[in-house]
Amino acid sequence: MIDQILTASVFAAALRLATPYMFASIGEMFGQRSGVLNLGVDGIMLMGAFFAHYVALSTGSAVLGVGAALVVGAVMGLAMAFISVTLKAEQGISGIGVYLFGLGMSELLFQRLVGTPRSVEGFTDIYIPGLSDIQFLGIGEIFFRHNILVYVAFLLVPISAYVISRTPFGLMIRAVGQNPQAADAMGISVARVRYMTVILGSMLAGLAGASLSVALLKVFQQNLTSGLGFIAVALVYFGRWRPVGILIGALLFSFVNALQLQVSAIGLDIPAEFAVMAPYVITIIALVFASRQTEKPDALTKPFERGE
Amino acid sequence: MTNTQRIETLEMRGIVKRFPGVLAVDHLDFDVRAGEIHALLGENGAGKSTLMKMLYGLYQPDEGSILINERATRIRSPQDAIQQGIGMVHQHFMLVPSLTVAENTALGMPSRWQLNLRQIARGLSELSERYNLKVNPNLPIWQLSVGEQQRVEILRALYRGAALLILDEPTAVLTPQEVDDLFVILHRMIDDGRSIIFISHKLHEVLSISQRVTVLRSGRRVDTIPTSQATKPLLAEMMVGRPVVFEYQRNAAQQSGERLRMERISALSDRGELGLKEVSLTLYGGEIVGLAGVSGNGQSELAQVIAGLRAIKGGSIWLDGVDMTTHTPRQRHTAGVSYVPEERMVDGAIKEFTVAENYILQDHGHAPYVRAGVLLNHTAIRQACEQAIHKYEIKTPTTDTPIKSLSGGNIQKLILARELAGSPRLLIAAQPTRGVDVGATEYIHRRLLEERAKGTAILLISEDLDEIFALSDRIAVMYEGRIVGVMPRESVTVRQIGQMMAGATADAV
Ligand SMILES: Nc1ncnc2c1ncn2[C@@H]1O[C@H](COP(=O)(O)OP(=O)(O)OP(=O)(O)O)[C@@H](O)[C@H]1O
Ligand SMILES: [Mg+2]
């Protein structure tokens, strides 16, 4: 029975399902490393998902859809940054506001502009020549037959790790998140860095939404994400603010998701609720037992004011 | 000097800075020349840090102008300041603990895509050799001692091309040996044609290192004089506006019974090592025991153990004959243990709270601050707090001002006022006058002697041997987690204590 469940297609599905988590979590990580907790990820994902889907539907181009999602993400990120950085509003609350706005707005636009769920052609799978044919352990099927966004999501791990640890931009982000006073005294504009990370993070959240609506599911419907964005926020904690940690967390989640699909597909009698709860339970356990040695930004959720 | 233009003269003219409810700097003139160490003196809250923050672009003056090499210059941000060749080492260090020395130096540098940390590390090594500032550029800040962190701040400013270096109370956190080392470095810097603004409350330091002294009082300049014409009493009087006493009248100790007894106390330090090794010490009512030692030898751990803020690995503690080894901090406070902590911003106060809230932090649960069992009685709180402000001459606009906008010395005074308010049985005062001006130091010393006369047992932890000798009845010296000797004050000299602080045993000196 185990070989009926743990098939290569389950692993391939797990990799695919990890995509939205990774975009959203890594994006969220940038904001948090600079000290801004954006709880509006799910709302931004919904808006990104809707616009990507709508543009793809009307133009026939998934690429244009992704572009639209990035723009919408940036705009919502700008709003979030304005509220939490410039107006210094309580970050937890403003994030929930952004979430509710995205939830309602995407639903409204969908009702007005589309109406009933319709599928788009979206991104097709790209078979990597040579590699996708590897039969051994199903490697070809698992790793090398995915749509472009899956590859991009995985590439984002080393890229963002490099940006955070090796570039002046990453250094500024860490400094601003750990000790904004010190960064300010060295001539870094705390507000500018935080605007940049929140906008960047929100663009990635938009992209995460697009990965659902034009690549993974290829449809849009009301509350398409069903809270996936909140899991993405939890994954940042789970991953201890490191891209590789986030990768591991995202894979864990998506693997459980994929198993759940497979288990119900082959008609096993396990209550679906268990599978749905499993990821959350795992996260909580992991958070409790996680090591104290973390990159948690000291200034997370704290607005910056000069002169202390 | 290499990559910077010199600052031949820098002048601040008619500078004014207002904060809500305070005129922090009031039409002030100030100037520095190349190759000079200019000391800035003034009471707590006189406006020294504020003036310097304007020079460094952190605050904008409301009025007045800044001239560099006779040209009017606006300094809008720290970035501008750094570009003009101005560097600053802040009263509270501005380093990111999780980043390395090199990364902290790279912060805010004109960025390229790639961080060239190796090049920065090389530059730092060269500078550190030249100025004898030993620091490993690849270590994260949190692993460095306070003295090393300060060297990092200085090195970073030099690396960024500082022609003028502002040092805001650099010696407050240093051991006497480290202060000597710092002075050698500062001399080398002015020989290179740089200039230095040096802020300190220690008059002997000002007298020994500076060429000129400017004294501030309540945001105004009292005078600028050549150091050669200054004396300790003269400077103190200029600062405070009245003569200041440096030697106190002490009555013979009225020792009463045993107050605190510690037996073979062991405890871990923050780094996880054994920071206290079987320490035993007894204090009697009505005496001051001075605990001398270079910081980091277990004094703060000992204070925290007595206050109940640090777990012990072994040993026991009695207060008035009652075993309180397992008592909570709250129970100890109720039993009469008061603690003036060393890290006042971390352990002694809550930054976001107001002056009044901080004042009742420990007594928020009972009369007279509580009405009807649960409600805070704001009138009573304000009155009590206002009394303390008056008695201790604490400079604050109102009792509702957040404590974070008070100057460093005034925060210390408020905590002391709070801890002395409830007539304690035992007072632990850790560095009670660090960063405090001469007038307030005199006041705090008098208060400690008054407490002693009332029969309180006082443990005075200080690195300032003058303070230890001025106040103590007995002196204990700590070295590497042990008490290496306890002696009556009359039977030892400053020199002997200094040697014991460096590891010599009581018999050897
Ligand atoms: N950000 C701020 N907001 C409001 N008031 C402030 C602020 N910074 C300083 N002040 C007030 O301005 C006055 C001058 O403070 P400043 O820190 O310059 O004193 P100082 O001379 O450096 O004292 P100390 O020796 O204690 O460090 C004080 O009354 C202080 O309370
Ligand atoms: Mg100051």
mmCIF file with all atom_site columns, N, CA, C and O and ligand atoms in Angstrom, chain A residues 306-308, chain B residues 19-20 22 24 42-51 53 59 91 168-169 201 395-397 405-410 435, ligand 1:
data_model
loop_
_atom_site.group_PDB
_atom_site.id
_atom_site.type_symbol
_atom_site.label_atom_id
_atom_site.label_alt_id
_atom_site.label_comp_id
_atom_site.label_asym_id
_atom_site.label_entity_id
_atom_site.label_seq_id
_atom_site.pdbx_PDB_ins_code
_atom_site.Cartn_x
_atom_site.Cartn_y
_atom_site.Cartn_z
_atom_site.occupancy
_atom_site.B_iso_or_equiv
_atom_site.pdbx_formal_charge
_atom_site.auth_seq_id
_atom_site.auth_comp_id
_atom_site.auth_asym_id
_atom_site.auth_atom_id
_atom_site.pdbx_PDB_model_num
ATOM   1   N N   . ARG A 1 306 ? 13.356 58.128 15.571 1.00 0.00 ? 306 ARG A N   1
ATOM   2   C CA  . ARG A 1 306 ? 14.703 58.583 15.893 1.00 0.00 ? 306 ARG A CA  1
ATOM   3   C C   . ARG A 1 306 ? 14.715 59.237 17.264 1.00 0.00 ? 306 ARG A C   1
ATOM   4   O O   . ARG A 1 306 ? 13.716 59.799 17.692 1.00 0.00 ? 306 ARG A O   1
ATOM   5   N N   . GLY A 1 307 ? 15.861 59.157 17.926 1.00 0.00 ? 307 GLY A N   1
ATOM   6   C CA  . GLY A 1 307 ? 16.031 59.940 19.146 1.00 0.00 ? 307 GLY A CA  1
ATOM   7   C C   . GLY A 1 307 ? 15.673 59.211 20.411 1.00 0.00 ? 307 GLY A C   1
ATOM   8   O O   . GLY A 1 307 ? 14.856 59.689 21.174 1.00 0.00 ? 307 GLY A O   1
ATOM   9   N N   . GLU A 1 308 ? 16.267 58.042 20.643 1.00 0.00 ? 308 GLU A N   1
ATOM   10  C CA  . GLU A 1 308 ? 16.061 57.369 21.919 1.00 0.00 ? 308 GLU A CA  1
ATOM   11  C C   . GLU A 1 308 ? 17.374 57.285 22.644 1.00 0.00 ? 308 GLU A C   1
ATOM   12  O O   . GLU A 1 308 ? 18.399 57.169 22.040 1.00 0.00 ? 308 GLU A O   1
ATOM   13  N N   . PHE B 2 19  ? 12.633 70.555 22.365 1.00 0.00 ? 19  PHE B N   1
ATOM   14  C CA  . PHE B 2 19  ? 11.803 69.356 22.355 1.00 0.00 ? 19  PHE B CA  1
ATOM   15  C C   . PHE B 2 19  ? 10.510 69.737 23.047 1.00 0.00 ? 19  PHE B C   1
ATOM   16  O O   . PHE B 2 19  ? 10.475 70.719 23.778 1.00 0.00 ? 19  PHE B O   1
ATOM   17  N N   . PRO B 2 20  ? 9.460  68.940 22.842 1.00 0.00 ? 20  PRO B N   1
ATOM   18  C CA  . PRO B 2 20  ? 8.203  69.269 23.526 1.00 0.00 ? 20  PRO B CA  1
ATOM   19  C C   . PRO B 2 20  ? 8.441  69.532 25.019 1.00 0.00 ? 20  PRO B C   1
ATOM   20  O O   . PRO B 2 20  ? 8.887  68.645 25.733 1.00 0.00 ? 20  PRO B O   1
ATOM   21  N N   . VAL B 2 22  ? 10.756 71.207 26.503 1.00 0.00 ? 22  VAL B N   1
ATOM   22  C CA  . VAL B 2 22  ? 12.129 71.478 26.926 1.00 0.00 ? 22  VAL B CA  1
ATOM   23  C C   . VAL B 2 22  ? 12.862 72.332 25.894 1.00 0.00 ? 22  VAL B C   1
ATOM   24  O O   . VAL B 2 22  ? 12.737 72.091 24.706 1.00 0.00 ? 22  VAL B O   1
ATOM   25  N N   . ALA B 2 24  ? 16.253 72.349 24.961 1.00 0.00 ? 24  ALA B N   1
ATOM   26  C CA  . ALA B 2 24  ? 17.415 71.502 25.256 1.00 0.00 ? 24  ALA B CA  1
ATOM   27  C C   . ALA B 2 24  ? 18.720 72.245 25.006 1.00 0.00 ? 24  ALA B C   1
ATOM   28  O O   . ALA B 2 24  ? 19.684 72.106 25.749 1.00 0.00 ? 24  ALA B O   1
ATOM   29  N N   . GLY B 2 42  ? 29.047 69.165 31.483 1.00 0.00 ? 42  GLY B N   1
ATOM   30  C CA  . GLY B 2 42  ? 27.753 69.701 31.860 1.00 0.00 ? 42  GLY B CA  1
ATOM   31  C C   . GLY B 2 42  ? 26.970 68.687 32.643 1.00 0.00 ? 42  GLY B C   1
ATOM   32  O O   . GLY B 2 42  ? 27.202 67.486 32.523 1.00 0.00 ? 42  GLY B O   1
ATOM   33  N N   . GLU B 2 43  ? 26.019 69.196 33.428 1.00 0.00 ? 43  GLU B N   1
ATOM   34  C CA  . GLU B 2 43  ? 25.186 68.307 34.222 1.00 0.00 ? 43  GLU B CA  1
ATOM   35  C C   . GLU B 2 43  ? 24.386 67.368 33.327 1.00 0.00 ? 43  GLU B C   1
ATOM   36  O O   . GLU B 2 43  ? 24.265 67.592 32.132 1.00 0.00 ? 43  GLU B O   1
ATOM   37  N N   . ASN B 2 44  ? 23.778 66.367 33.948 1.00 0.00 ? 44  ASN B N   1
ATOM   38  C CA  . ASN B 2 44  ? 22.863 65.498 33.212 1.00 0.00 ? 44  ASN B CA  1
ATOM   39  C C   . ASN B 2 44  ? 21.714 66.342 32.667 1.00 0.00 ? 44  ASN B C   1
ATOM   40  O O   . ASN B 2 44  ? 21.101 67.110 33.396 1.00 0.00 ? 44  ASN B O   1
ATOM   41  N N   . GLY B 2 45  ? 21.462 66.188 31.385 1.00 0.00 ? 45  GLY B N   1
ATOM   42  C CA  . GLY B 2 45  ? 20.389 66.954 30.785 1.00 0.00 ? 45  GLY B CA  1
ATOM   43  C C   . GLY B 2 45  ? 20.785 68.359 30.382 1.00 0.00 ? 45  GLY B C   1
ATOM   44  O O   . GLY B 2 45  ? 19.941 69.164 30.000 1.00 0.00 ? 45  GLY B O   1
ATOM   45  N N   . ALA B 2 46  ? 22.078 68.675 30.435 1.00 0.00 ? 46  ALA B N   1
ATOM   46  C CA  . ALA B 2 46  ? 22.513 70.019 30.068 1.00 0.00 ? 46  ALA B CA  1
ATOM   47  C C   . ALA B 2 46  ? 22.414 70.256 28.563 1.00 0.00 ? 46  ALA B C   1
ATOM   48  O O   . ALA B 2 46  ? 22.380 71.397 28.100 1.00 0.00 ? 46  ALA B O   1
ATOM   49  N N   . GLY B 2 47  ? 22.368 69.171 27.789 1.00 0.00 ? 47  GLY B N   1
ATOM   50  C CA  . GLY B 2 47  ? 22.225 69.317 26.342 1.00 0.00 ? 47  GLY B CA  1
ATOM   51  C C   . GLY B 2 47  ? 23.440 68.878 25.540 1.00 0.00 ? 47  GLY B C   1
ATOM   52  O O   . GLY B 2 47  ? 23.503 69.136 24.340 1.00 0.00 ? 47  GLY B O   1
ATOM   53  N N   . LYS B 2 48  ? 24.366 68.201 26.181 1.00 0.00 ? 48  LYS B N   1
ATOM   54  C CA  . LYS B 2 48  ? 25.588 67.792 25.478 1.00 0.00 ? 48  LYS B CA  1
ATOM   55  C C   . LYS B 2 48  ? 25.294 66.835 24.326 1.00 0.00 ? 48  LYS B C   1
ATOM   56  O O   . LYS B 2 48  ? 25.703 67.073 23.187 1.00 0.00 ? 48  LYS B O   1
ATOM   57  N N   . SER B 2 49  ? 24.570 65.766 24.634 1.00 0.00 ? 49  SER B N   1
ATOM   58  C CA  . SER B 2 49  ? 24.292 64.787 23.580 1.00 0.00 ? 49  SER B CA  1
ATOM   59  C C   . SER B 2 49  ? 23.446 65.408 22.471 1.00 0.00 ? 49  SER B C   1
ATOM   60  O O   . SER B 2 49  ? 23.672 65.143 21.287 1.00 0.00 ? 49  SER B O   1
ATOM   61  N N   . THR B 2 50  ? 22.494 66.236 22.858 1.00 0.00 ? 50  THR B N   1
ATOM   62  C CA  . THR B 2 50  ? 21.638 66.876 21.863 1.00 0.00 ? 50  THR B CA  1
ATOM   63  C C   . THR B 2 50  ? 22.459 67.747 20.913 1.00 0.00 ? 50  THR B C   1
ATOM   64  O O   . THR B 2 50  ? 22.281 67.704 19.692 1.00 0.00 ? 50  THR B O   1
ATOM   65  N N   . LEU B 2 51  ? 23.387 68.515 21.471 1.00 0.00 ? 51  LEU B N   1
ATOM   66  C CA  . LEU B 2 51  ? 24.232 69.377 20.645 1.00 0.00 ? 51  LEU B CA  1
ATOM   67  C C   . LEU B 2 51  ? 25.032 68.535 19.659 1.00 0.00 ? 51  LEU B C   1
ATOM   68  O O   . LEU B 2 51  ? 25.132 68.860 18.467 1.00 0.00 ? 51  LEU B O   1
ATOM   69  N N   . LYS B 2 53  ? 24.341 65.502 18.615 1.00 0.00 ? 53  LYS B N   1
ATOM   70  C CA  . LYS B 2 53  ? 23.494 64.835 17.626 1.00 0.00 ? 53  LYS B CA  1
ATOM   71  C C   . LYS B 2 53  ? 23.148 65.787 16.482 1.00 0.00 ? 53  LYS B C   1
ATOM   72  O O   . LYS B 2 53  ? 22.895 65.348 15.363 1.00 0.00 ? 53  LYS B O   1
ATOM   73  N N   . TYR B 2 59  ? 19.667 65.176 14.621 1.00 0.00 ? 59  TYR B N   1
ATOM   74  C CA  . TYR B 2 59  ? 18.639 66.179 14.862 1.00 0.00 ? 59  TYR B CA  1
ATOM   75  C C   . TYR B 2 59  ? 18.963 67.396 14.006 1.00 0.00 ? 59  TYR B C   1
ATOM   76  O O   . TYR B 2 59  ? 20.112 67.659 13.689 1.00 0.00 ? 59  TYR B O   1
ATOM   77  N N   . GLN B 2 91  ? 26.709 57.603 23.148 1.00 0.00 ? 91  GLN B N   1
ATOM   78  C CA  . GLN B 2 91  ? 26.633 57.237 24.557 1.00 0.00 ? 91  GLN B CA  1
ATOM   79  C C   . GLN B 2 91  ? 26.131 55.784 24.693 1.00 0.00 ? 91  GLN B C   1
ATOM   80  O O   . GLN B 2 91  ? 26.642 55.022 25.483 1.00 0.00 ? 91  GLN B O   1
ATOM   81  N N   . ASP B 2 168 ? 30.914 60.503 22.958 1.00 0.00 ? 168 ASP B N   1
ATOM   82  C CA  . ASP B 2 168 ? 29.932 60.860 23.986 1.00 0.00 ? 168 ASP B CA  1
ATOM   83  C C   . ASP B 2 168 ? 30.089 59.920 25.176 1.00 0.00 ? 168 ASP B C   1
ATOM   84  O O   . ASP B 2 168 ? 29.701 58.757 25.109 1.00 0.00 ? 168 ASP B O   1
ATOM   85  N N   . GLU B 2 169 ? 30.664 60.398 26.248 1.00 0.00 ? 169 GLU B N   1
ATOM   86  C CA  . GLU B 2 169 ? 30.946 59.616 27.460 1.00 0.00 ? 169 GLU B CA  1
ATOM   87  C C   . GLU B 2 169 ? 31.606 58.278 27.160 1.00 0.00 ? 169 GLU B C   1
ATOM   88  O O   . GLU B 2 169 ? 31.093 57.225 27.545 1.00 0.00 ? 169 GLU B O   1
ATOM   89  N N   . HIS B 2 201 ? 31.885 62.984 32.485 1.00 0.00 ? 201 HIS B N   1
ATOM   90  C CA  . HIS B 2 201 ? 31.540 63.590 33.768 1.00 0.00 ? 201 HIS B CA  1
ATOM   91  C C   . HIS B 2 201 ? 32.710 63.515 34.736 1.00 0.00 ? 201 HIS B C   1
ATOM   92  O O   . HIS B 2 201 ? 32.648 64.037 35.829 1.00 0.00 ? 201 HIS B O   1
ATOM   93  N N   . LYS B 2 395 ? 15.655 66.103 35.963 1.00 0.00 ? 395 LYS B N   1
ATOM   94  C CA  . LYS B 2 395 ? 15.212 67.010 34.913 1.00 0.00 ? 395 LYS B CA  1
ATOM   95  C C   . LYS B 2 395 ? 14.282 66.295 33.956 1.00 0.00 ? 395 LYS B C   1
ATOM   96  O O   . LYS B 2 395 ? 14.702 65.473 33.161 1.00 0.00 ? 395 LYS B O   1
ATOM   97  N N   . THR B 2 396 ? 12.984 66.638 34.070 1.00 0.00 ? 396 THR B N   1
ATOM   98  C CA  . THR B 2 396 ? 12.004 66.073 33.150 1.00 0.00 ? 396 THR B CA  1
ATOM   99  C C   . THR B 2 396 ? 10.883 67.090 33.003 1.00 0.00 ? 396 THR B C   1
ATOM   100 O O   . THR B 2 396 ? 10.538 67.764 33.972 1.00 0.00 ? 396 THR B O   1
ATOM   101 N N   . PRO B 2 397 ? 10.333 67.225 31.770 1.00 0.00 ? 397 PRO B N   1
ATOM   102 C CA  . PRO B 2 397 ? 9.264  68.213 31.576 1.00 0.00 ? 397 PRO B CA  1
ATOM   103 C C   . PRO B 2 397 ? 8.057  67.919 32.464 1.00 0.00 ? 397 PRO B C   1
ATOM   104 O O   . PRO B 2 397 ? 7.549  68.810 33.133 1.00 0.00 ? 397 PRO B O   1
ATOM   105 N N   . SER B 2 405 ? 13.001 59.633 26.813 1.00 0.00 ? 405 SER B N   1
ATOM   106 C CA  . SER B 2 405 ? 13.491 60.933 26.359 1.00 0.00 ? 405 SER B CA  1
ATOM   107 C C   . SER B 2 405 ? 14.202 61.711 27.467 1.00 0.00 ? 405 SER B C   1
ATOM   108 O O   . SER B 2 405 ? 14.576 62.860 27.269 1.00 0.00 ? 405 SER B O   1
ATOM   109 N N   . LEU B 2 406 ? 14.419 61.088 28.623 1.00 0.00 ? 406 LEU B N   1
ATOM   110 C CA  . LEU B 2 406 ? 15.260 61.719 29.636 1.00 0.00 ? 406 LEU B CA  1
ATOM   111 C C   . LEU B 2 406 ? 16.735 61.461 29.309 1.00 0.00 ? 406 LEU B C   1
ATOM   112 O O   . LEU B 2 406 ? 17.065 60.485 28.660 1.00 0.00 ? 406 LEU B O   1
ATOM   113 N N   . SER B 2 407 ? 17.608 62.354 29.824 1.00 0.00 ? 407 SER B N   1
ATOM   114 C CA  . SER B 2 407 ? 19.032 62.098 29.628 1.00 0.00 ? 407 SER B CA  1
ATOM   115 C C   . SER B 2 407 ? 19.455 60.971 30.555 1.00 0.00 ? 407 SER B C   1
ATOM   116 O O   . SER B 2 407 ? 18.805 60.682 31.566 1.00 0.00 ? 407 SER B O   1
ATOM   117 N N   . GLY B 2 408 ? 20.584 60.323 30.194 1.00 0.00 ? 408 GLY B N   1
ATOM   118 C CA  . GLY B 2 408 ? 21.033 59.119 30.895 1.00 0.00 ? 408 GLY B CA  1
ATOM   119 C C   . GLY B 2 408 ? 21.110 59.286 32.407 1.00 0.00 ? 408 GLY B C   1
ATOM   120 O O   . GLY B 2 408 ? 20.642 58.438 33.167 1.00 0.00 ? 408 GLY B O   1
ATOM   121 N N   . GLY B 2 409 ? 21.726 60.381 32.853 1.00 0.00 ? 409 GLY B N   1
ATOM   122 C CA  . GLY B 2 409 ? 21.917 60.574 34.280 1.00 0.00 ? 409 GLY B CA  1
ATOM   123 C C   . GLY B 2 409 ? 20.605 60.741 35.020 1.00 0.00 ? 409 GLY B C   1
ATOM   124 O O   . GLY B 2 409 ? 20.464 60.315 36.168 1.00 0.00 ? 409 GLY B O   1
ATOM   125 N N   . ASN B 2 410 ? 19.643 61.343 34.375 1.00 0.00 ? 410 ASN B N   1
ATOM   126 C CA  . ASN B 2 410 ? 18.363 61.564 35.033 1.00 0.00 ? 410 ASN B CA  1
ATOM   127 C C   . ASN B 2 410 ? 17.574 60.275 35.204 1.00 0.00 ? 410 ASN B C   1
ATOM   128 O O   . ASN B 2 410 ? 16.834 60.118 36.177 1.00 0.00 ? 410 ASN B O   1
ATOM   129 N N   . GLY B 2 435 ? 27.926 57.631 34.653 1.00 0.00 ? 435 GLY B N   1
ATOM   130 C CA  . GLY B 2 435 ? 27.219 58.519 33.734 1.00 0.00 ? 435 GLY B CA  1
ATOM   131 C C   . GLY B 2 435 ? 26.450 59.629 34.424 1.00 0.00 ? 435 GLY B C   1
ATOM   132 O O   . GLY B 2 435 ? 25.641 60.318 33.811 1.00 0.00 ? 435 GLY B O   1
HETATM 133 N N1  . LIG C 3 .   ? 14.290 62.914 21.862 1.00 0.00 ? 1   LIG C N1  1
HETATM 134 C C1  . LIG C 3 .   ? 14.009 63.732 22.894 1.00 0.00 ? 1   LIG C C1  1
HETATM 135 N N2  . LIG C 3 .   ? 12.738 64.093 23.149 1.00 0.00 ? 1   LIG C N2  1
HETATM 136 C C2  . LIG C 3 .   ? 12.421 64.929 24.172 1.00 0.00 ? 1   LIG C C2  1
HETATM 137 N N3  . LIG C 3 .   ? 13.344 65.456 25.005 1.00 0.00 ? 1   LIG C N3  1
HETATM 138 C C3  . LIG C 3 .   ? 14.628 65.154 24.810 1.00 0.00 ? 1   LIG C C3  1
HETATM 139 C C4  . LIG C 3 .   ? 15.040 64.273 23.752 1.00 0.00 ? 1   LIG C C4  1
HETATM 140 N N4  . LIG C 3 .   ? 16.382 64.139 23.800 1.00 0.00 ? 1   LIG C N4  1
HETATM 141 C C5  . LIG C 3 .   ? 16.794 64.896 24.830 1.00 0.00 ? 1   LIG C C5  1
HETATM 142 N N5  . LIG C 3 .   ? 15.761 65.510 25.452 1.00 0.00 ? 1   LIG C N5  1
HETATM 143 C C6  . LIG C 3 .   ? 15.843 66.428 26.601 1.00 0.00 ? 1   LIG C C6  1
HETATM 144 O O1  . LIG C 3 .   ? 16.801 67.417 26.288 1.00 0.00 ? 1   LIG C O1  1
HETATM 145 C C7  . LIG C 3 .   ? 17.618 67.711 27.419 1.00 0.00 ? 1   LIG C C7  1
HETATM 146 C C8  . LIG C 3 .   ? 19.072 67.522 27.084 1.00 0.00 ? 1   LIG C C8  1
HETATM 147 O O2  . LIG C 3 .   ? 19.339 66.141 26.973 1.00 0.00 ? 1   LIG C O2  1
HETATM 148 P P1  . LIG C 3 .   ? 20.750 65.543 26.569 1.00 0.00 ? 1   LIG C P1  1
HETATM 149 O O3  . LIG C 3 .   ? 20.573 64.086 26.321 1.00 0.00 ? 1   LIG C O3  1
HETATM 150 O O4  . LIG C 3 .   ? 21.342 66.359 25.493 1.00 0.00 ? 1   LIG C O4  1
HETATM 151 O O5  . LIG C 3 .   ? 21.592 65.755 27.934 1.00 0.00 ? 1   LIG C O5  1
HETATM 152 P P2  . LIG C 3 .   ? 23.096 65.412 28.251 1.00 0.00 ? 1   LIG C P2  1
HETATM 153 O O6  . LIG C 3 .   ? 23.784 66.679 28.540 1.00 0.00 ? 1   LIG C O6  1
HETATM 154 O O7  . LIG C 3 .   ? 23.665 64.556 27.192 1.00 0.00 ? 1   LIG C O7  1
HETATM 155 O O8  . LIG C 3 .   ? 22.919 64.587 29.621 1.00 0.00 ? 1   LIG C O8  1
HETATM 156 P P3  . LIG C 3 .   ? 23.661 63.250 30.160 1.00 0.00 ? 1   LIG C P3  1
HETATM 157 O O9  . LIG C 3 .   ? 24.912 63.698 30.805 1.00 0.00 ? 1   LIG C O9  1
HETATM 158 O O10 . LIG C 3 .   ? 22.714 62.719 31.198 1.00 0.00 ? 1   LIG C O10 1
HETATM 159 O O11 . LIG C 3 .   ? 23.846 62.321 29.015 1.00 0.00 ? 1   LIG C O11 1
HETATM 160 C C9  . LIG C 3 .   ? 17.111 66.833 28.534 1.00 0.00 ? 1   LIG C C9  1
HETATM 161 O O12 . LIG C 3 .   ? 16.245 67.597 29.352 1.00 0.00 ? 1   LIG C O12 1
HETATM 162 C C10 . LIG C 3 .   ? 16.349 65.737 27.847 1.00 0.00 ? 1   LIG C C10 1
HETATM 163 O O13 . LIG C 3 .   ? 15.308 65.272 28.658 1.00 0.00 ? 1   LIG C O13 1
#
